[in-house]
Amino acid sequence: MPLRRIATVFGLGLLAAGLACACLTWTVPAPGLTRFVARELARSYGVALRAEGPIEVALLPLPRLGLGGVRLSAGSLDGPVLTEGGTLSLQLNLIPLLTGRIDVNTLALDGATIRLPTGPADARWSEPVRLLEARLVADGTSHPRRVSLSRATATGSDPRDGTPQIARDIDLSVSWPLWSTLADVSGSFLWNAAPARFAFSDLRIVDLLSGRASPFSLSASWAAGSLAAEGHGLVRDASLRLTGRGTFATRSLPETLAWAGGAAALAPFVEAFGLEGSFDMDGRRLMLPDVKVSFGANLLEGAGSIAFDRQRPAIQATLAAESLNLAPLLVETLRLLGHDPAGADAPRGPARSLALAPFTAGDLDLRLSAGAARVGPMLAEDVAASVLVRAGNIEASLNRATLASGTLKGRLALNVSKSDPAVTEMKAQGAVDGLDLGALLGDLRQESRILGRVQGQFLAQGSGATTERLLNHVDGHAILGVENGTLIGLDLSEIAQRHRSPARRIGRTGFERATLNLRFTDGVGEIVEGALEGPALSASLRGTVFLHDRRCETVADVTARNATAGGPLQKPTQFLIGGPFGDLAVRPVITEADPGLRGGSVLTPNALRVPAGAPAAQIPSTARAYAP
């Protein structure tokens, strides 16, 4: 073989071997190279570098450096720590390197711990960020094309209360090609033991740093929900301003708030929740001029705002809907209060605390209106309501509603007791006017036993740490009246004349007026007045209603008039009406069998609460009355 050919082959072999060696990563002790990199980082970004151990070096396809045990500090080696631990990999542009400068093409940090500011006074990142901004604004092409974090941990503090916060397993990628002014950012992390992913696209970072607006597109997801938004944003006076349209959806608002470390008023009552519409965010205030709000299967439209204060977020909204289904909200409320929504006869759940703290974690000023609102089969129309939540206080008002051709109004106020934060004080009042009982029972798919229009009002107040204790301390009164009504299935006049219940529920009883006046003390309601007046009879009702046990014990006296108009009343017939609210029983009183009922009193065993073993009271035989 000619010598020239041998030399050519040998040269090509050496070249191939050299290229192969240049592509390999070599571990070499080169403290001078470490100092060279540290000097450039300090000059360009104000960051001091300390690395432990040898450097990994590769020359092709682009020069690459790998430094282990890296610690980056602000200003000097003794300055506040920015990152520590992990491996820093730098891919350098070749031409600037030949001139003695470092121009980073790709930067990767693996397994490091990033120290974020711990409070407003912590300015460790201020100078590096300022130098980076100045470098990018001066030369928009002088920046890394790709920055990545992997297996990183970030530590910082909650700006609201300063509590330590940690994000783990951070993977972050920033892609900013040389030929484009737009950058993309994507990543994932583990927060409060739950994973989340996010992605920004179409960002003009130079415009943002220069105080100009940049387009953006955002998508994020976590275990319980997702967020998507697009629009324009800018940074001015250290404040972020965003405008655009977005969508927020979560299958469980309490779960999302617990994961994010946030709070909202009445959040425990809401599960599936969503927002969709335009937004305008200026610093810590979010304006929603045109928004659609969904919870459960309900959809409302209107406007609102959210102020993200350091301690208590404040929400204001005015929303309207064509129709609302409030049954799921009612069921969730009953469950939170420890009641089984299956029915009145279902076993009671464990006692639940009525402390207001979980429900008043934020401020709320909500005004609602709906063309119709349904709770199961019951339909109310022309509904206007409002809810006001402040620290330790909830006020809900039903300004108006039309139910069964009648008008409803009401107000409920809950306040934290000043003596015990676990105790809730309740005040409630309401009024009804012109409600058609027949139509209401028809909506409830119940047999219509009474017809007529009812009007009345109630006022109640009480306090307690649980629902049961609250019911045991309810004081107040209720007044109901029905004009020109009819009892269906009972002919009270015939019953009174025969002095016994009918074998079949037939007939009807018309009446001119029926009234019921209840007065409650410590959860026990006494019927102050119960009367029914008709052309052929007169009836009265007396007894007791027990709120805690959801039952009543009453006696009704029914007296028929003689056939002659205005004639004297006949002997009254008595009936016992009692039992659970959902299963009242009616039976006639036979005075011969129950002589104690001749006077009309209805007493539970030991109703006078005489201590066990106490001597019997000695009552004179001539006494006409006795008061214990």
XYZ file of C-alpha atoms in Angstrom:
628
model
C 0.000 0.000 0.000
C 1.422 3.365 -0.955
C 2.722 5.464 1.923
C 0.347 8.341 1.019
C -2.679 6.071 1.327
C -1.399 4.681 4.622
C -0.922 8.236 5.932
C -4.417 9.189 4.811
C -6.018 6.201 6.475
C -3.977 6.756 9.625
C -4.944 10.405 9.686
C -8.612 9.616 9.229
C -8.367 7.082 12.013
C -6.757 9.575 14.300
C -9.433 12.095 13.397
C -12.204 9.591 14.099
C -10.608 8.611 17.378
C -10.243 12.242 18.305
C -13.891 12.974 17.469
C -15.004 9.963 19.471
C -12.899 11.032 22.420
C -14.263 14.570 22.129
C -17.819 13.249 22.307
C -17.102 11.256 25.446
C -17.501 12.706 28.920
C -14.239 12.920 30.834
C -13.863 13.448 34.531
C -10.860 15.638 35.227
C -9.609 17.672 38.206
C -9.621 21.198 36.857
C -9.943 23.811 39.607
C -8.879 26.477 37.158
C -11.843 25.699 34.926
C -14.162 25.840 37.942
C -12.806 29.276 38.853
C -13.246 30.395 35.226
C -16.934 29.371 35.233
C -17.483 30.923 38.684
C -15.944 34.222 37.559
C -18.246 34.448 34.535
C -21.360 33.618 36.575
C -20.471 36.283 39.129
C -19.840 38.888 36.435
C -22.980 38.142 34.375
C -25.543 37.228 37.032
C -24.139 38.172 40.442
C -24.055 34.523 41.522
C -21.166 32.955 43.456
C -20.402 29.336 42.577
C -18.863 26.678 44.779
C -18.458 23.108 43.457
C -17.054 20.005 45.092
C -15.036 17.330 43.336
C -13.793 17.038 39.756
C -15.474 18.399 36.625
C -17.045 16.334 33.862
C -16.021 17.663 30.451
C -17.189 16.861 26.899
C -16.137 18.841 23.786
C -18.597 17.725 21.127
C -21.119 18.381 19.731
C -20.891 21.478 21.941
C -18.572 21.976 24.931
C -20.236 20.652 28.073
C -19.278 21.012 31.721
C -20.709 19.086 34.663
C -20.104 20.228 38.245
C -21.179 18.193 41.292
C -22.029 19.321 44.811
C -22.920 22.790 43.541
C -23.818 25.671 45.789
C -24.978 28.990 44.346
C -25.052 32.065 46.578
C -26.150 35.650 46.021
C -23.267 38.118 45.751
C -20.490 36.135 47.421
C -19.737 32.672 48.718
C -20.890 33.812 52.159
C -24.105 35.351 50.810
C -27.622 33.944 51.076
C -27.939 30.507 49.499
C -29.865 30.296 46.217
C -29.425 26.582 45.501
C -27.388 23.839 47.098
C -26.644 20.222 46.296
C -27.198 18.482 43.009
C -25.341 18.642 39.707
C -25.025 21.673 37.415
C -24.583 20.942 33.710
C -23.644 23.714 31.254
C -23.567 23.452 27.488
C -21.524 26.329 26.083
C -21.566 28.049 22.710
C -18.248 27.376 20.954
C -17.421 30.751 19.349
C -17.718 32.878 22.560
C -15.704 30.203 24.382
C -12.819 30.615 21.864
C -12.732 34.308 22.745
C -12.520 33.587 26.455
C -16.190 34.174 27.335
C -18.884 31.843 28.575
C -22.172 31.912 26.712
C -24.519 29.234 28.108
C -26.608 27.451 25.509
C -28.263 24.898 27.833
C -28.387 24.864 31.623
C -29.567 21.869 33.655
C -29.744 21.496 37.435
C -30.464 18.044 38.817
C -31.294 17.047 42.409
C -30.801 20.515 43.907
C -32.616 22.299 46.726
C -33.771 25.796 45.763
C -34.097 28.399 48.520
C -36.921 30.825 47.769
C -37.441 34.070 49.730
C -38.705 33.518 53.260
C -40.423 36.897 53.566
C -40.648 40.441 52.199
C -37.271 41.332 53.715
C -35.507 38.408 52.034
C -33.930 39.874 48.841
C -31.545 37.058 47.983
C -32.911 36.718 44.426
C -33.278 40.451 43.707
C -29.798 41.151 42.299
C -29.505 37.993 40.132
C -32.942 38.685 38.648
C -32.049 42.354 38.029
C -28.840 41.417 36.207
C -30.678 38.805 34.151
C -33.312 41.362 33.171
C -30.657 43.906 32.176
C -28.807 41.296 30.111
C -31.909 40.197 28.253
C -33.180 43.722 27.624
C -29.778 44.834 26.318
C -29.350 41.821 24.045
C -32.457 39.741 23.464
C -30.422 36.936 21.886
C -28.001 36.531 24.807
C -29.785 33.906 26.855
C -29.759 30.124 27.334
C -31.831 28.293 24.737
C -32.980 25.735 27.279
C -33.098 25.676 31.081
C -34.214 22.598 32.976
C -34.642 21.476 36.559
C -35.100 17.849 37.520
C -35.733 16.114 40.824
C -35.502 19.481 42.562
C -36.918 20.643 45.878
C -38.017 24.226 46.570
C -38.400 25.665 50.064
C -39.988 28.963 51.032
C -42.736 30.410 53.197
C -46.408 31.246 52.811
C -46.647 35.034 52.214
C -49.882 35.162 54.255
C -48.622 33.796 57.554
C -44.965 32.889 57.024
C -45.428 29.146 57.539
C -42.753 26.982 55.825
C -43.727 25.479 52.469
C -41.992 22.776 50.429
C -42.501 21.619 46.839
C -40.853 18.335 45.873
C -39.994 16.382 42.732
C -39.890 19.534 40.618
C -39.314 19.044 36.908
C -39.143 22.319 34.965
C -38.267 23.018 31.355
C -37.869 26.427 29.714
C -37.481 26.330 25.942
C -36.474 29.561 24.144
C -35.153 28.902 20.631
C -32.673 31.309 19.078
C -34.889 31.896 16.056
C -38.019 32.786 18.065
C -39.047 35.571 20.444
C -41.538 33.222 22.136
C -40.693 30.905 25.043
C -42.477 27.867 26.421
C -42.416 26.766 30.058
C -43.688 23.412 31.308
C -43.222 21.333 34.402
C -44.593 19.230 37.212
C -44.165 19.096 40.980
C -45.463 17.449 44.127
C -47.295 19.761 46.514
C -48.922 18.615 49.744
C -48.386 14.999 48.681
C -50.375 15.496 45.443
C -48.932 15.902 41.904
C -49.614 18.854 39.606
C -48.634 19.793 36.067
C -48.545 23.153 34.266
C -47.538 24.653 30.936
C -47.082 28.234 29.654
C -46.710 28.933 25.960
C -46.280 31.935 23.647
C -44.455 34.021 26.267
C -42.373 37.012 25.146
C -40.032 37.170 28.104
C -38.140 40.233 26.856
C -41.395 42.182 26.603
C -42.392 41.140 30.108
C -39.043 42.248 31.520
C -39.286 45.538 29.620
C -42.692 46.372 31.097
C -44.570 45.611 27.904
C -47.508 43.248 27.466
C -46.909 39.693 26.345
C -49.415 37.085 25.173
C -49.669 33.893 27.192
C -51.483 30.595 27.216
C -51.707 28.605 30.453
C -52.892 25.120 31.281
C -52.616 23.418 34.679
C -54.009 20.301 36.271
C -53.955 18.659 39.671
C -55.668 15.710 41.306
C -59.013 17.468 41.888
C -59.236 19.965 39.027
C -57.805 21.950 36.149
C -57.187 25.525 35.000
C -56.858 27.004 31.512
C -56.388 30.657 30.522
C -55.150 32.781 27.650
C -54.701 36.481 27.184
C -52.061 39.172 27.776
C -49.963 40.035 30.792
C -47.327 42.512 31.899
C -45.202 43.255 34.961
C -45.271 46.853 36.158
C -44.214 48.305 39.498
C -43.445 44.781 40.772
C -47.097 43.863 40.161
C -48.437 41.290 37.728
C -51.368 42.328 35.542
C -53.312 39.835 33.447
C -56.334 40.106 31.168
C -58.034 37.416 29.137
C -60.438 34.513 29.409
C -60.130 31.395 31.470
C -61.763 28.258 32.823
C -61.422 26.783 36.300
C -63.027 23.461 37.267
C -62.740 21.184 40.277
C -64.624 18.089 41.323
C -64.251 19.131 44.978
C -63.655 22.717 46.035
C -62.707 21.794 49.649
C -60.153 19.281 48.342
C -58.619 21.827 45.971
C -58.433 24.526 48.659
C -56.869 22.106 51.131
C -54.269 21.106 48.521
C -53.473 24.687 47.543
C -53.459 25.950 51.135
C -56.221 28.450 50.401
C -59.593 29.196 51.957
C -63.030 30.429 50.911
C -66.252 31.202 52.732
C -68.779 28.340 52.897
C -66.399 26.072 50.944
C -67.378 22.896 52.894
C -70.901 23.183 51.440
C -69.655 23.026 47.820
C -68.260 20.026 45.978
C -68.144 20.285 42.161
C -67.426 23.908 41.222
C -66.381 25.817 38.117
C -65.724 29.310 36.710
C -65.628 30.383 33.081
C -65.365 33.859 31.585
C -63.241 36.960 31.202
C -60.894 38.175 33.913
C -58.729 41.167 34.778
C -56.095 40.621 37.458
C -54.142 43.490 38.969
C -51.771 42.425 41.715
C -53.784 40.591 44.357
C -57.218 41.526 43.023
C -59.080 39.496 40.417
C -62.004 41.080 38.581
C -64.568 38.872 36.808
C -66.750 41.227 34.749
C -68.475 38.448 32.809
C -68.407 35.035 34.440
C -70.367 31.793 34.471
C -70.373 29.919 37.774
C -71.309 26.272 38.061
C -71.817 24.195 41.162
C -73.283 20.754 40.800
C -75.663 20.903 37.845
C -76.462 24.610 38.374
C -75.237 27.370 36.080
C -75.307 31.055 37.061
C -74.135 34.150 35.200
C -73.043 37.528 36.469
C -70.024 39.448 37.704
C -67.743 39.329 40.717
C -64.347 40.000 42.206
C -61.847 38.236 44.468
C -59.350 40.062 46.690
C -56.484 37.808 47.783
C -55.658 39.388 51.098
C -52.816 37.961 53.179
C -55.219 36.702 55.844
C -58.765 36.517 54.449
C -59.722 36.345 50.774
C -62.817 38.433 50.018
C -65.355 37.460 47.358
C -68.089 39.679 45.968
C -70.527 38.465 43.332
C -73.935 39.158 41.829
C -75.269 36.092 40.039
C -78.507 35.089 38.332
C -79.859 31.813 37.012
C -82.912 30.677 35.133
C -83.293 27.704 37.468
C -81.495 26.251 40.484
C -81.528 22.746 41.923
C -80.792 23.174 45.633
C -81.468 19.573 46.687
C -77.774 18.481 46.584
C -76.805 21.557 48.614
C -79.492 20.751 51.183
C -78.344 17.122 51.408
C -74.728 18.208 51.914
C -75.820 20.661 54.611
C -77.721 17.937 56.461
C -74.722 15.637 56.304
C -72.427 18.331 57.658
C -74.858 18.794 60.525
C -74.818 15.061 61.260
C -78.329 14.262 59.976
C -79.137 11.446 57.600
C -81.030 12.993 54.656
C -82.876 9.710 54.060
C -85.774 10.869 56.199
C -87.005 11.866 59.606
C -87.135 8.244 60.769
C -83.573 7.454 59.733
C -81.044 6.917 62.530
C -79.259 10.050 63.619
C -75.629 10.441 62.685
C -72.922 11.344 65.186
C -73.099 14.807 66.688
C -71.288 17.338 64.500
C -69.741 20.543 65.675
C -71.511 23.772 64.753
C -68.330 25.846 65.094
C -68.316 28.496 62.365
C -64.542 28.606 61.822
C -64.499 26.123 58.861
C -67.259 28.104 57.115
C -65.943 31.641 57.709
C -62.357 31.261 56.495
C -62.963 34.111 54.030
C -65.310 37.034 53.426
C -68.279 36.698 51.085
C -70.869 39.130 49.778
C -73.131 37.154 47.439
C -76.402 38.244 45.857
C -78.472 35.620 44.049
C -81.577 35.698 41.902
C -83.291 32.870 40.064
C -86.398 32.469 37.994
C -87.026 29.156 39.735
C -85.384 27.171 42.523
C -86.193 23.536 43.160
C -85.681 21.461 46.305
C -86.780 17.974 45.327
C -90.385 18.240 44.107
C -90.888 21.668 45.687
C -90.545 24.581 43.256
C -90.131 28.228 44.245
C -90.226 31.057 41.696
C -88.914 34.612 41.494
C -86.243 33.960 44.123
C -83.967 36.707 45.441
C -81.490 35.947 48.211
C -78.218 37.166 49.678
C -75.420 35.689 51.780
C -72.975 37.739 53.847
C -70.001 36.088 55.583
C -67.547 37.854 57.842
C -65.164 36.636 60.529
C -67.307 34.735 63.021
C -70.585 35.682 61.338
C -72.907 34.277 58.637
C -76.097 36.012 57.514
C -78.416 34.506 54.909
C -81.522 36.335 53.754
C -84.378 35.211 51.554
C -85.569 38.578 50.301
C -88.483 37.079 48.409
C -89.701 33.838 46.881
C -93.006 32.653 45.493
C -94.032 29.168 46.608
C -97.438 27.643 45.845
C -98.810 31.099 44.958
C -97.622 32.431 48.326
C -94.786 34.725 49.342
C -91.884 33.650 51.547
C -89.352 35.808 53.366
C -86.739 34.901 55.941
C -83.422 35.659 57.573
C -80.868 33.485 59.391
C -77.960 34.895 61.420
C -75.202 32.741 62.922
C -72.579 34.220 65.229
C -69.660 32.845 67.184
C -70.287 33.061 70.907
C -68.015 35.553 72.639
C -67.588 33.211 75.598
C -66.791 30.018 73.632
C -65.663 29.883 69.972
C -67.078 26.345 69.680
C -70.613 27.584 70.445
C -72.759 29.096 67.706
C -75.548 31.575 68.416
C -78.523 31.431 66.054
C -81.283 33.905 65.274
C -83.923 33.163 62.643
C -87.128 34.797 61.525
C -89.468 34.377 58.614
C -92.923 35.029 57.255
C -95.322 33.380 54.804
C -98.351 34.954 53.177
C -100.976 33.418 50.920
C -99.351 29.990 50.558
C -101.765 27.490 48.949
C -101.562 24.348 51.109
C -103.284 22.168 48.531
C -100.844 23.173 45.806
C -97.869 22.733 48.142
C -98.913 19.223 49.170
C -99.523 18.404 45.528
C -95.970 19.517 44.670
C -94.679 17.353 47.514
C -96.704 14.434 46.129
C -98.498 14.115 49.410
C -102.167 13.416 49.905
C -103.955 16.719 50.291
C -105.487 16.598 53.779
C -106.031 20.348 54.104
C -106.898 23.108 51.672
C -106.632 26.840 52.133
C -104.169 29.662 52.157
C -101.846 30.041 55.111
C -100.154 33.092 56.532
C -97.871 33.313 59.508
C -94.532 34.204 60.958
C -91.908 32.805 63.289
C -89.005 34.023 65.392
C -86.407 31.741 66.998
C -83.077 32.025 68.735
C -80.730 29.631 70.467
C -77.138 28.553 70.942
C -75.165 25.336 71.093
C -71.989 23.557 70.080
C -73.898 20.840 68.166
C -77.253 20.624 66.422
C -78.746 18.643 69.308
C -77.623 21.170 71.894
C -78.889 24.027 69.765
C -82.328 22.412 69.467
C -82.360 21.963 73.247
C -81.903 25.718 73.714
C -84.295 27.149 71.116
C -86.570 29.948 72.328
C -89.132 31.759 70.223
C -92.646 31.642 68.890
C -94.583 30.827 65.726
C -98.021 31.937 64.600
C -99.916 30.348 61.699
C -103.386 30.999 60.360
C -105.574 29.563 57.598
C -108.689 31.314 56.306
C -111.640 29.611 54.580
C -110.036 26.192 54.445
C -111.138 22.580 54.185
C -110.040 19.346 55.883
C -110.113 16.490 53.367
C -110.922 12.936 54.478
C -112.458 13.863 57.842
C -115.930 15.002 58.734
C -115.231 16.399 62.189
C -118.860 17.228 62.737
C -119.866 13.591 62.293
C -116.960 12.434 64.447
C -117.962 14.798 67.206
C -121.574 13.633 67.085
C -120.639 9.937 67.193
C -117.814 10.495 69.696
C -115.493 8.120 67.835
C -113.168 8.008 64.853
C -114.660 7.021 61.487
C -113.921 3.584 60.104
C -112.952 5.157 56.780
C -111.369 8.494 56.012
C -114.181 10.020 54.033
C -115.935 13.318 53.993
C -114.617 16.810 54.515
C -114.814 19.638 56.988
C -115.022 23.241 55.951
C -113.865 25.921 58.348
C -113.736 29.681 58.402
C -110.588 30.147 60.408
C -107.816 28.038 61.914
C -105.028 29.419 64.105
C -101.995 27.935 65.814
C -99.791 29.824 68.270
C -96.650 28.077 69.533
C -94.184 29.355 72.112
C -90.825 27.595 72.515
C -88.607 27.455 75.592
C -85.457 25.319 75.669
C -86.535 23.381 72.586
C -90.002 22.541 73.901
C -92.980 24.216 72.261
C -96.244 24.745 74.099
C -99.390 25.358 72.076
C -100.581 28.665 73.496
C -103.576 28.764 71.197
C -104.905 26.257 68.715
C -108.393 26.776 67.361
C -110.584 25.901 64.409
C -113.934 27.569 63.809
C -116.527 26.426 61.296
C -120.244 26.791 60.714
C -120.947 23.303 62.120
C -118.229 22.798 64.714
C -115.529 24.247 66.908
C -112.182 22.630 67.766
C -109.237 23.440 69.988
C -105.739 22.005 70.230
C -103.335 21.960 73.147
C -100.157 20.065 73.912
C -96.418 20.049 73.464
C -93.938 19.876 70.576
C -90.414 18.511 71.199
C -87.869 19.774 68.649
C -84.953 17.597 69.740
C -86.978 14.356 69.560
C -88.962 15.520 66.527
C -92.292 14.484 68.006
C -95.391 16.002 69.537
C -98.045 15.124 72.127
C -101.305 17.024 71.713
C -105.013 16.743 72.500
C -107.756 18.020 70.213
C -111.258 18.849 71.490
C -113.901 18.738 68.726
C -117.379 20.077 69.473
C -120.287 19.926 67.035
C -123.008 22.543 66.971
C -126.686 21.681 66.937
C -128.473 21.785 63.654
C -130.170 24.979 64.727
C -128.014 27.898 63.725
C -126.451 29.499 66.716
C -127.548 26.607 68.958
C -125.561 25.466 71.963
C -122.472 23.344 71.547
C -122.625 19.620 72.219
C -120.309 17.665 74.502
C -116.729 17.790 73.085
C -114.938 14.744 71.748
C -111.238 14.411 72.531
C -108.518 12.937 70.337
C -104.875 12.236 71.075
C -102.549 13.365 68.269
C -98.936 12.394 68.805
C -95.823 10.558 67.731
C -92.902 11.350 65.421
C -93.386 14.232 63.001
C -93.305 11.856 60.056
C -95.818 9.371 61.493
C -98.451 11.097 63.603
C -101.135 8.875 65.106
C -104.709 9.939 65.954
C -106.899 8.030 68.383
C -110.027 8.954 70.319
C -109.904 9.461 74.068
C -112.308 7.289 76.042
C -112.717 9.095 79.306
C -113.896 5.986 81.151
C -110.689 4.172 80.170
C -108.468 7.223 80.567
C -109.961 9.173 83.493
C -106.837 11.288 83.797
C -107.620 12.939 80.471
C -111.005 14.302 81.484
C -109.448 17.583 82.424
C -107.717 17.831 79.064
C -104.078 17.768 80.249
C -101.478 15.757 78.366
C -98.394 14.962 80.439
C -95.439 12.741 79.723
C -94.316 10.382 82.516
C -92.880 12.399 85.412
C -93.511 15.609 83.472
C -93.229 17.595 86.678
C -89.723 16.143 87.156
C -90.326 14.987 90.766
C -87.106 13.418 92.093
C -87.132 9.652 92.432
C -87.933 8.543 95.965
C -89.423 11.882 96.961
C -92.419 11.642 99.330
C -95.806 12.114 97.727
C -97.252 15.604 98.061
C -100.003 15.843 100.636
C -102.852 17.697 98.918
C -105.928 18.628 100.983
C -109.087 16.953 99.761
C -110.805 20.354 99.527
C -108.145 21.830 97.226
C -109.389 22.978 93.798
C -105.941 23.511 92.231
C -102.313 22.763 92.934
C -99.119 24.349 91.594
C -95.847 22.486 92.331
